[in-house]
Coordinates of C-alpha atoms and ligand atoms in Angstrom, one line a residue:
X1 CA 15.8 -3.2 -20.9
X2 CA 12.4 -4.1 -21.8
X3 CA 9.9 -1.6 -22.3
X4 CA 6.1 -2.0 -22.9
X5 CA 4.3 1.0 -22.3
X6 CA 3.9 2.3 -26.2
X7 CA 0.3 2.9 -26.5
X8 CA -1.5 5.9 -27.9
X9 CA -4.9 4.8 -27.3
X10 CA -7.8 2.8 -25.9
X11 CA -7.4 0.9 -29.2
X12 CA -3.8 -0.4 -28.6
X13 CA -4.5 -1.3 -25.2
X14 CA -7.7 -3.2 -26.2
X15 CA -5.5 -4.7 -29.0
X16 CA -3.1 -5.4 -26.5
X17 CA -5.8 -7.2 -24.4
X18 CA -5.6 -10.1 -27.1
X19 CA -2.5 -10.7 -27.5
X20 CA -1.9 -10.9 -24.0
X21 CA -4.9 -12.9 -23.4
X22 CA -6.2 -10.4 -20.7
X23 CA -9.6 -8.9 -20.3
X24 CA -8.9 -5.4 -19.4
X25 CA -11.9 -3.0 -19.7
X26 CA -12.0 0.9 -20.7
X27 CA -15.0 3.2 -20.6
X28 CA -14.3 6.6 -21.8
X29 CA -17.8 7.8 -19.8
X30 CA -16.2 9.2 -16.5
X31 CA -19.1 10.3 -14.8
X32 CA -19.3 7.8 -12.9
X33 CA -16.1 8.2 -11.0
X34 CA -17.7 11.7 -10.1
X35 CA -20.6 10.0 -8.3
X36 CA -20.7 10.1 -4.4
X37 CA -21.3 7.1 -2.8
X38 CA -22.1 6.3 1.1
X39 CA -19.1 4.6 3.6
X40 CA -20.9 3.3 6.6
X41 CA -23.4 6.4 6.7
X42 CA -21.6 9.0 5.4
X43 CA -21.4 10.3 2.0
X44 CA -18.0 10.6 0.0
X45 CA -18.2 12.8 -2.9
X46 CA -16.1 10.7 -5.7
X47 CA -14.8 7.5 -6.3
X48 CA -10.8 8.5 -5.8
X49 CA -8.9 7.3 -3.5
X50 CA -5.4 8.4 -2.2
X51 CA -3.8 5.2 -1.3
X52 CA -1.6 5.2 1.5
X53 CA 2.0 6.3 0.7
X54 CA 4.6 6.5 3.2
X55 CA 6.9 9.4 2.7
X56 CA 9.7 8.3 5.6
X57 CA 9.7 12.0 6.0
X58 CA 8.6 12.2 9.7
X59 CA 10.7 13.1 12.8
X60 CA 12.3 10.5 15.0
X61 CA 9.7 10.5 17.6
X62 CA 7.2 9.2 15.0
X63 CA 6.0 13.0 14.6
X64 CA 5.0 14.6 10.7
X65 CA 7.5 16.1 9.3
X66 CA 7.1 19.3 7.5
X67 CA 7.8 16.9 4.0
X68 CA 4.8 14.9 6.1
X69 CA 2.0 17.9 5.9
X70 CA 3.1 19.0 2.3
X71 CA 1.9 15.7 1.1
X72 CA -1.5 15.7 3.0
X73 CA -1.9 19.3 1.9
X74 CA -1.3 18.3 -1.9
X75 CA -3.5 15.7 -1.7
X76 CA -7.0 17.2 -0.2
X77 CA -5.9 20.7 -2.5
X78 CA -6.3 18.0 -5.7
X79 CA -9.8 16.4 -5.3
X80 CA -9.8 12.9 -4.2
X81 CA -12.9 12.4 -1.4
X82 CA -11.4 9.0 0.1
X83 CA -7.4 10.0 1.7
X84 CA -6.5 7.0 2.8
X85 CA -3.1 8.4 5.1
X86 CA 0.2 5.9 5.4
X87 CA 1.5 3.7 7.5
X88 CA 1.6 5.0 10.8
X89 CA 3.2 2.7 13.5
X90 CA 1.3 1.7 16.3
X91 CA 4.6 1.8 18.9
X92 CA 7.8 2.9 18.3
X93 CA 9.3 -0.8 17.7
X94 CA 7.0 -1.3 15.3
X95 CA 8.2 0.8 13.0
X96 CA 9.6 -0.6 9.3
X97 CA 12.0 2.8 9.0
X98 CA 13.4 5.5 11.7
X99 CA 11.2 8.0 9.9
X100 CA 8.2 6.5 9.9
X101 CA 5.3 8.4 11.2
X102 CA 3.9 6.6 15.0
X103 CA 0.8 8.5 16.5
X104 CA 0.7 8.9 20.6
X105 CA 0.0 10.9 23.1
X106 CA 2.9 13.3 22.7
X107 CA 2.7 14.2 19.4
X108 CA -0.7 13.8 19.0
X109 CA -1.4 17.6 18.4
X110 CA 0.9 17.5 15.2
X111 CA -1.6 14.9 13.9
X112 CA -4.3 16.9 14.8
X113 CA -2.8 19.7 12.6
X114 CA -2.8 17.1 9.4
X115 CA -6.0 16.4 9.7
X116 CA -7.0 20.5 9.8
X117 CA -4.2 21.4 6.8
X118 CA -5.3 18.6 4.9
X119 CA -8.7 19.2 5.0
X120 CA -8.0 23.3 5.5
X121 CA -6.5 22.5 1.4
X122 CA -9.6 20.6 0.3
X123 CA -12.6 23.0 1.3
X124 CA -10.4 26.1 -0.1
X125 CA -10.3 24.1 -3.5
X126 CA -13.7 22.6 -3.1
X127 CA -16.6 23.6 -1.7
X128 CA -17.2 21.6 1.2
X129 CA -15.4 18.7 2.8
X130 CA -18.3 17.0 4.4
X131 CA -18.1 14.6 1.3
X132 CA -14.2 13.7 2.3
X133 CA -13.2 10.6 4.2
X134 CA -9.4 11.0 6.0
X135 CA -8.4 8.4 7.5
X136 CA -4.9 6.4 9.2
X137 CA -3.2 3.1 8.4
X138 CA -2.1 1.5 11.3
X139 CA 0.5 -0.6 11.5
X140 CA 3.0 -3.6 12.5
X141 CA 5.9 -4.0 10.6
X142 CA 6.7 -7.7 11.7
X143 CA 9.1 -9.5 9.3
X144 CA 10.4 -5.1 8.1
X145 CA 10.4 -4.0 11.3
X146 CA 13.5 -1.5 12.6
X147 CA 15.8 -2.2 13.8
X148 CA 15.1 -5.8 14.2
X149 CA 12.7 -8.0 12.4
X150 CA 9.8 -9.4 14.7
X151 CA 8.2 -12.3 13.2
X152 CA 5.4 -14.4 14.1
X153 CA 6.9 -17.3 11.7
X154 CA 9.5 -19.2 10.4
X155 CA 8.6 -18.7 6.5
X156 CA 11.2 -20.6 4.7
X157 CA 10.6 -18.5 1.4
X158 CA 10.9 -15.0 3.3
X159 CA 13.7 -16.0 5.8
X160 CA 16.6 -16.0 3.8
X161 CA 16.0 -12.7 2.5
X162 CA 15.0 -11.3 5.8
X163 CA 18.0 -9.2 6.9
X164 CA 18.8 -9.0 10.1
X165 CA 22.0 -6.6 10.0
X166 CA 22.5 -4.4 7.9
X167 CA 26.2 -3.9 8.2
X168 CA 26.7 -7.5 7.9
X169 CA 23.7 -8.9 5.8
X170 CA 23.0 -11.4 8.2
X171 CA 19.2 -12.8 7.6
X172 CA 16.5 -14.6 9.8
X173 CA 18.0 -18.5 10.4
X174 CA 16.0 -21.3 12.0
X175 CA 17.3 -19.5 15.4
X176 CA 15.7 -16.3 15.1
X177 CA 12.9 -16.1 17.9
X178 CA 9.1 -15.6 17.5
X179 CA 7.1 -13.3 18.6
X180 CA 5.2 -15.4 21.6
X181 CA 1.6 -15.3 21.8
X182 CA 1.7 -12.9 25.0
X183 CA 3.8 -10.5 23.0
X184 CA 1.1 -10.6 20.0
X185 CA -1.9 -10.1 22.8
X186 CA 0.6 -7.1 24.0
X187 CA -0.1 -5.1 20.9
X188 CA -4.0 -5.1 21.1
X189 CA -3.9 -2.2 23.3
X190 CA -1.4 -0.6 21.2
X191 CA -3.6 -0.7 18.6
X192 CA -6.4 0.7 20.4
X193 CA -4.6 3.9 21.7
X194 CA -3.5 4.7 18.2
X195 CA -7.2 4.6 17.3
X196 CA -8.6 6.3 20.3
X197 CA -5.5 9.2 19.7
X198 CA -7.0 8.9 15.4
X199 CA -10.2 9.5 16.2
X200 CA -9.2 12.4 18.7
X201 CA -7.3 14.4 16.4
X202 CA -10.5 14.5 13.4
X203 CA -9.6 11.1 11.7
X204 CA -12.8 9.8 10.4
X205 CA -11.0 6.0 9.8
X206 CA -8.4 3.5 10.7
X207 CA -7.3 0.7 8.8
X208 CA -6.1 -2.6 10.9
X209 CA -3.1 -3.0 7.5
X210 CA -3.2 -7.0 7.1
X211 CA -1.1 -6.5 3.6
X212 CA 2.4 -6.7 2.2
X213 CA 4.1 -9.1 4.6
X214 CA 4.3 -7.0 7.8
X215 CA 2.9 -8.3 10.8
X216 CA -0.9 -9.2 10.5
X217 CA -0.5 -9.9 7.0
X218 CA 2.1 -12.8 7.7
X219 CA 0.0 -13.9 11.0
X220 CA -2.8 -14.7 7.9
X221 CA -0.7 -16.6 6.3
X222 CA 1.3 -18.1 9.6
X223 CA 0.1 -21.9 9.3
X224 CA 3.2 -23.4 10.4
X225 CA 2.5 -21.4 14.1
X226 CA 1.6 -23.5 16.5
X227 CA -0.5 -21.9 19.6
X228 CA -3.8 -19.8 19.3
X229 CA -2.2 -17.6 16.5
X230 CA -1.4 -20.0 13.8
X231 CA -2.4 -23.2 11.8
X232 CA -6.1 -23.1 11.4
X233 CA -7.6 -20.3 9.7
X234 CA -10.0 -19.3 12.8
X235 CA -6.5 -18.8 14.7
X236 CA -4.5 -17.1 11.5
X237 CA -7.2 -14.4 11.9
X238 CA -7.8 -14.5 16.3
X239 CA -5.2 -11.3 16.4
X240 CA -7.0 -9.2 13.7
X241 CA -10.4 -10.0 14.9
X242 CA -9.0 -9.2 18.7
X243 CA -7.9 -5.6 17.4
X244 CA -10.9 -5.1 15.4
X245 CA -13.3 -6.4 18.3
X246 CA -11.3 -3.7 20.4
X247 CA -11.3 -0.8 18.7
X248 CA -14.8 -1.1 17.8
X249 CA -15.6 -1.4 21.6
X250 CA -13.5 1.1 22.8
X251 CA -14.0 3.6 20.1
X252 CA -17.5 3.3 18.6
X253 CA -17.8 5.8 16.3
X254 CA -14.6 5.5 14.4
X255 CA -15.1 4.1 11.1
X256 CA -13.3 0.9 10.6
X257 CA -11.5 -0.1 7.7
X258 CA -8.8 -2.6 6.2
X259 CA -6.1 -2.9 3.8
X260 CA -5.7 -6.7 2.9
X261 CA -3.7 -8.5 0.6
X262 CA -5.9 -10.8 -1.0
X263 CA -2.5 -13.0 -2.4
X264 CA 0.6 -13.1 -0.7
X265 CA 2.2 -14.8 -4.4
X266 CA 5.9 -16.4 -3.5
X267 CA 9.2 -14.4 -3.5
X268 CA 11.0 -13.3 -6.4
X269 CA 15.2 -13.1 -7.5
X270 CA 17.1 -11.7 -10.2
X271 CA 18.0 -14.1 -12.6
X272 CA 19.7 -14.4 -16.2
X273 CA 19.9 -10.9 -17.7
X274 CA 18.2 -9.4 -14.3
X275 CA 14.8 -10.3 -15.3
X276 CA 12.9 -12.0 -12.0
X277 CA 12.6 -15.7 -11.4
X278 CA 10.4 -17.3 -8.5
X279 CA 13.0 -18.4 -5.6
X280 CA 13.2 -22.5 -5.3
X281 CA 9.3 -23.3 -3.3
X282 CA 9.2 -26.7 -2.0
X283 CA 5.4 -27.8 -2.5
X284 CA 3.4 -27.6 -1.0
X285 CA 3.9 -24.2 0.0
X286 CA 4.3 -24.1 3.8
X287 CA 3.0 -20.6 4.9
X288 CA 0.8 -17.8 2.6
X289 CA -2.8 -15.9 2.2
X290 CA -4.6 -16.7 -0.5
X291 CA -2.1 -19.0 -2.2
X292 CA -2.8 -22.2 -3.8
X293 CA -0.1 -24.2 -1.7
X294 CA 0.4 -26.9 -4.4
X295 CA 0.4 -24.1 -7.2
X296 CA 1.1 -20.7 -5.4
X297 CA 1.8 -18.9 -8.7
X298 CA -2.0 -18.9 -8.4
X299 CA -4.2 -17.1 -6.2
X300 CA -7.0 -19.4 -3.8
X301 CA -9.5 -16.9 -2.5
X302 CA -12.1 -19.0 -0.1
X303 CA -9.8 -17.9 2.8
X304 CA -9.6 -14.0 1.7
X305 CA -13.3 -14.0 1.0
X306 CA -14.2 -15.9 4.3
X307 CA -12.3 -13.5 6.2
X308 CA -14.2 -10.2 4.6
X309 CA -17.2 -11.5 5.3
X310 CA -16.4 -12.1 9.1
X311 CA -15.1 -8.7 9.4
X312 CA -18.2 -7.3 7.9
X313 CA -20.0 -8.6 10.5
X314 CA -17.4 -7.4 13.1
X315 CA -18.0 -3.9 11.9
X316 CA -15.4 -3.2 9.4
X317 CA -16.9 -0.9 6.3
X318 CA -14.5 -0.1 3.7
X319 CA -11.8 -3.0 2.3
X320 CA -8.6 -1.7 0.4
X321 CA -7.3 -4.6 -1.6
X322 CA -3.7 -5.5 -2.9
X323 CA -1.3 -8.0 -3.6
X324 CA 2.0 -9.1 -2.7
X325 CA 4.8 -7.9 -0.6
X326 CA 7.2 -5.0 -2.2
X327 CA 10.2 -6.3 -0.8
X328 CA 10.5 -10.2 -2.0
X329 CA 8.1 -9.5 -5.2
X330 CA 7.6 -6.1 -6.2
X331 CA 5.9 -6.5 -9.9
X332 CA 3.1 -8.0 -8.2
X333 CA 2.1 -4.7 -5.9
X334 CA 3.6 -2.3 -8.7
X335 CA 4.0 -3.0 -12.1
X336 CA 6.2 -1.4 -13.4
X337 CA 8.2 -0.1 -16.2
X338 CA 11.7 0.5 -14.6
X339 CA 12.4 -1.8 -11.8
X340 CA 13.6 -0.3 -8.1
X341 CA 17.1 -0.9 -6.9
X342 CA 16.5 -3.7 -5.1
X343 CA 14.6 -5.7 -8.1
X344 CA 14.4 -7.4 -11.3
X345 CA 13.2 -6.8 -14.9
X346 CA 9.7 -7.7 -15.0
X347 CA 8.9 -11.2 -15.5
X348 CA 6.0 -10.7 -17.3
X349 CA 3.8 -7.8 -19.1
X350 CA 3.2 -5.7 -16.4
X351 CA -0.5 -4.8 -18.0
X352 CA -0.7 -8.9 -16.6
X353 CA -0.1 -7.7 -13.4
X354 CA -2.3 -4.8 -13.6
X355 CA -4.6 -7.6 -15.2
X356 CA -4.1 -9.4 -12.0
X357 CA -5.3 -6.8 -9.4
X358 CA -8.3 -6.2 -11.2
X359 CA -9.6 -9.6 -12.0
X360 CA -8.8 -10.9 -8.2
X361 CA -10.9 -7.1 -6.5
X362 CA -13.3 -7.8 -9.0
X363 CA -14.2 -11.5 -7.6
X364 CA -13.9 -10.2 -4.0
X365 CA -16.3 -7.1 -4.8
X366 CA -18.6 -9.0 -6.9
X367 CA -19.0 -11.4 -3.9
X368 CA -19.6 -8.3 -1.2
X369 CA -21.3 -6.1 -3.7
X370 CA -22.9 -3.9 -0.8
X371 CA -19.3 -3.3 0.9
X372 CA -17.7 -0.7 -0.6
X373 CA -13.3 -1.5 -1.8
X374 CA -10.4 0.2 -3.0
X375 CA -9.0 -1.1 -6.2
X376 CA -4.9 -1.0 -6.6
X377 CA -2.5 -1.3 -9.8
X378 CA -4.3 1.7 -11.6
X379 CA -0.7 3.7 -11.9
X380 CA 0.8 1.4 -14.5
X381 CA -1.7 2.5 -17.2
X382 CA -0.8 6.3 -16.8
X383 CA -3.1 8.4 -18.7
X384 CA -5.5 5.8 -19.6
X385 CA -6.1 5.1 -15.6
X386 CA -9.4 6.8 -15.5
X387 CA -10.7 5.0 -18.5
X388 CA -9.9 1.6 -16.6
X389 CA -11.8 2.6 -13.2
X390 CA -14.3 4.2 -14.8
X391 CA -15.3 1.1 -16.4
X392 CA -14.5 -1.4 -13.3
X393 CA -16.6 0.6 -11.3
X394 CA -19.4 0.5 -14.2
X395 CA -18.8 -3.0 -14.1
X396 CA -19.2 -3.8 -10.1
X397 CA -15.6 -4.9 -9.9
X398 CA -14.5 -2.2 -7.6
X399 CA -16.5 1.2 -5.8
X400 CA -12.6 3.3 -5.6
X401 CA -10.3 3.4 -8.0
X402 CA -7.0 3.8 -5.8
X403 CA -3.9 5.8 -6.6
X404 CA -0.5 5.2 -5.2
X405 CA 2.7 6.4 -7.5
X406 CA 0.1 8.2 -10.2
X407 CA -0.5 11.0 -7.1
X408 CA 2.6 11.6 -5.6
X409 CA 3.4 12.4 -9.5
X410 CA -0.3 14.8 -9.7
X411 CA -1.3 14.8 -6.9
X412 CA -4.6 17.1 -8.5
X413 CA -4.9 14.5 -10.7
X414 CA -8.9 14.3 -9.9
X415 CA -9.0 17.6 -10.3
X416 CA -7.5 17.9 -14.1
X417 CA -9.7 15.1 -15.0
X418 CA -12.5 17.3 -13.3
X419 CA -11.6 20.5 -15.0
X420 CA -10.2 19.3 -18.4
X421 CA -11.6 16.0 -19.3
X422 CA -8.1 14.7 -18.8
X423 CA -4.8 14.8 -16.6
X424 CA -1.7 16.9 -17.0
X425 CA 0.2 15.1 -19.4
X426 CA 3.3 16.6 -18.5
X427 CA 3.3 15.4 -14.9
X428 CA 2.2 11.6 -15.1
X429 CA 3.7 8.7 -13.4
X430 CA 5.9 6.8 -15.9
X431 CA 6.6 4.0 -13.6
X432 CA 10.3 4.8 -12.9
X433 CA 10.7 3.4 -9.5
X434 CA 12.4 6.3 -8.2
X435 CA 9.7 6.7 -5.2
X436 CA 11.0 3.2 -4.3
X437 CA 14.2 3.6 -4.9
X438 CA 14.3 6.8 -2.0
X439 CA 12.6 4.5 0.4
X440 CA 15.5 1.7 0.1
X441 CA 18.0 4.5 0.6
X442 CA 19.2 4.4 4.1
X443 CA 22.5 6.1 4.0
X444 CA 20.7 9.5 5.5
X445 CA 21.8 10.9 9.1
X446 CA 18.3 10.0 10.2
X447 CA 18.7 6.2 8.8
X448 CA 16.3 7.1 5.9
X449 CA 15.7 9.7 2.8
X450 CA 12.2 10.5 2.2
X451 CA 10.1 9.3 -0.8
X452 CA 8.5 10.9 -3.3
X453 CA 8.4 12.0 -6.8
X454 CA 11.4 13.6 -8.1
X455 CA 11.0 13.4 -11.8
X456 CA 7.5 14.9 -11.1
X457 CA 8.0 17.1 -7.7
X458 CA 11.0 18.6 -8.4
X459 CA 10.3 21.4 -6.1
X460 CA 10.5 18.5 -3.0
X461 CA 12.7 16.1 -4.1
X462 CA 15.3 17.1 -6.9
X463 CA 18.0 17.9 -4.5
X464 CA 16.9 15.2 -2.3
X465 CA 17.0 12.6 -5.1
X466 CA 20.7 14.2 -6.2
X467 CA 22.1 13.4 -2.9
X468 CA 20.9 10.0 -2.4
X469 CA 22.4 9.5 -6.1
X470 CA 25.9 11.3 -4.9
X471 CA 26.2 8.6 -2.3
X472 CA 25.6 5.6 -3.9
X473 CA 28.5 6.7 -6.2
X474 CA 30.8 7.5 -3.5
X475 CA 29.6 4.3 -1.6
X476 CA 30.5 1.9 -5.6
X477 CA 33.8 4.2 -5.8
X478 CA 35.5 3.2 -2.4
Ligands
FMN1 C1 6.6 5.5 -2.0 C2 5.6 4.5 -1.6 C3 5.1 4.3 -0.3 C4 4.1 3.4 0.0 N1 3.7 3.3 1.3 C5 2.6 2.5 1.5 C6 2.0 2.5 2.8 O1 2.4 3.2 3.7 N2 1.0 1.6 3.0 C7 0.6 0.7 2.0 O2 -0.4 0.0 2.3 N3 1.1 0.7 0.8 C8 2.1 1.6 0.5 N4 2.6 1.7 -0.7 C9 1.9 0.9 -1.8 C10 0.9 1.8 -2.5 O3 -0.2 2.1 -1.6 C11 0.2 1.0 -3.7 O4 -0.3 -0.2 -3.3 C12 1.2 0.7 -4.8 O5 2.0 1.8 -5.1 C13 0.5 0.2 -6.1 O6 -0.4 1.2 -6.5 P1 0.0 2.1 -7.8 O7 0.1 1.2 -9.0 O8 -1.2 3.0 -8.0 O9 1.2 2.8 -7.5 C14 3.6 2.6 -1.1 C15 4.1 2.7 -2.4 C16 5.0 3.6 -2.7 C17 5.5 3.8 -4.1

């Protein structure tokens, strides 16, 4: 198994820079990722953020679990001002797990009590939280959705690997049905009740998610759809800008936000010796955001930057940007040291793909320098992470340095860095995948495990993480 992560210093990475021919940058000044900055009027106190993390921990009717508020409290008790919270469904079928969290009127007082806990953590650890942003991803899961996949195209990369059964491994054929255009118009009110019900119960954001290959995201990248939701770019983006156009309307003051992948990239397999291979892509390639169709190893961003510039003007203020979709491709989202269950041996250095995310935020923040985005990819480069987003944010290639695996791992890690200079060596993400690998398990009486760090969190997830191991060795033995 290949493994790359040996450096000791800023000097070996820099070295490694060359012989890589990457341009990462390191500045060991951190002040400035202690510097407040201002999100659509109000202030937020440093330049963290939490990315969201699902933790498939909540109840069946879409509810947090208790697994849910121990996060949330973890994460405003350790010092990051932007929380950006997970995937939250925006109606039960559009769910990508049975345990994935869906806000609505019934439960809408358990979200409430998040929002209090979570920020209940950070002013007894802080002084104030009048600095901290909290805010909800909502979400479609389209192509992932449970039980069924719902998609709004025939993607002939994504539909062979699309399963439709689990118990038989059937997957998406030329047969499967759209989603029609009323069905899509359908969710717009969906979407808006889930922010109406966010902004009731103290969230100061939402995110309309248009990343990783669930819904939105593949209606970007839909231009074999024919009707007003697919082909030209105007229509790729008409369901996004609907949803946007209505929450705005219908709740004003709510702060509007987006995660977006900037580049879909193509699928991935395992090939000789497990190590990934792109699947066979007919070129040009027929469906994607921000591909180069005749070369979509290769990122084309007029499309992605078009599109954050018209939902500037639509009223959107804060812009989380990632890559890729973590099912068909995960060393583009998360590089990686140890690959999940369901993937390959890197193809390349993963400091390329860590390379990657930087150099495509930096374009897109360079080009919007006055709207404040989320960087992702930091985890890979462990304790050196600060370093890296101190000096992109130096730099103007980013205004939040983002943190997925790196704080379910620490989740204080801001404040170690704040306190000590540094963070807790003992308790830093490695990369091992195993976060990933609980959210593929499915063999729970619930239909999922939750996620989180058990190398790290042992408290949380050391049994959990023994069980799920248990059962894939009864499940290889019979
Ligand atoms: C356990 C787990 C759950 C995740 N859940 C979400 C999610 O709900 N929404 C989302 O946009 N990304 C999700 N992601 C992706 C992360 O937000 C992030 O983009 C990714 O881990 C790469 O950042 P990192 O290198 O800092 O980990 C998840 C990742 C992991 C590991």
């Amino acid at each position: 198994m290949a493994k790359y992560f040996k450096y000791k210093s800023i000097a070996d990475l820099l070295a490694e820079n060359d012989r890589l021919g990457i341009d990462l940058q390191f500045d060991t000044d951190l002040s400035i990722l202690f510097s407040s900055i201002t999100v659509a009027g109000r202030p937020v106190g440093n330049r963290f953020c939490i990315h969201p993390m699902e933790g498939c921990d909540g109840e069946l009717d879409g509810a947090p679990g208790e697994l849910t508020f121990r996060r949330y409290r973890r994460f405003g008790a350790g010092g990051a001002k932007l929380i950006w919270g997970e995937a939250t469904a925006v109606n039960l079928s559009a769910r990508a797990n049975p345990r994935q969290i869906v806000l609505h009127e019934k439960n809408k007082g358990l979200f409430a009590r998040l929002v209090q806990e979570c920020r209940e953590a950070h002013r007894q650890n802080f002084s104030s939280d009048q600095d901290l942003l909290f805010g909800l991803q909502l979400t479609h899961s389209g192509r992932y959705s449970y039980p069924r996949p719902q998609i709004v195209a025939h993607d002939p990369l994504l539909d062979p690997k699309t399963i439709t059964d689990r118990s038989t491994g059937a997957v998406v054929d030329e047969n499967y049905p759209l989603l029609s255009d009323a069905e899509l118009e359908a969710l717009i009110p969906d979407y808006v009740q889930a922010a109406r019900l966010a902004w009731e119960v103290g969230f100061d954001f939402v995110d309309v998610k248009q990343c990783h290959r669930y819904l939105l995201n593949e209606l970007l990248g839909a231009k074999n759809r024919s009707g007003k939701y697919g082909g030209s770019f105007e229509n790729r983006t008409r369901l996004a800008r609907e949803i946007i156009t209505a929450i705005r309307n219908e709740v004003p003051h709510l702060i509007l936000t987006t995660r977006m992948n900037a580049f879909d990239g193509i699928p991935y397999q395992k090939g000789p010796d497990n190590v990934g291979e792109p699947v066979f892509t007919p070129i040009p390639v027929e469906n994607g955001w921000g591909i180069d169709p005749s070369m979509p190893v290769l990122a084309q961003l007029a499309e992605p930057i078009r599109w954050i510039g018209e939902m500037q003007s639509l009223g959107v203020s804060l812009v989380n940007i990632t890559l890729g979709n973590p099912y068909a491709q995960p060393h583009f989202g998360r590089p990686f040291e140890y690959p999940p269950p369901d993937g390959y041996e890197s193809p390349e250095h993963p400091l390329v793909g860590v390379n990657r995310h930087f150099k495509i935020a930096g374009v897109l923040q360079e080009t919007y320098p006055n709207l404040p985005m989320v960087g992702t990819g930091y985890s890979y480069l462990q304790e050196f992470l600060p370093y890296a987003g101190a000096a992109n944010i130096r730099n103007g290639k980013i205004s939040f340095v983002g943190l997925g695996r790196a704080s379910l791992a620490q989740p204080d890690l801001i404040k170690q860095l704040a306190d000590h200079g540094v963070m807790d060596r003992k308790r830093i993400c490695r990369t091992f995948s195993y976060c990933t690998a609980m959210m593929r398990a499915k063999d729970h009486p619930l239909g999922q495990y939750p996620a989180g760090c058990p190398p790290f969190d042992k408290e949380a997830y050391s049994e959990i993480w023994k069980e799920i191991q248990l059962k894939q060795k009864d499940k290889k033995e019979k």
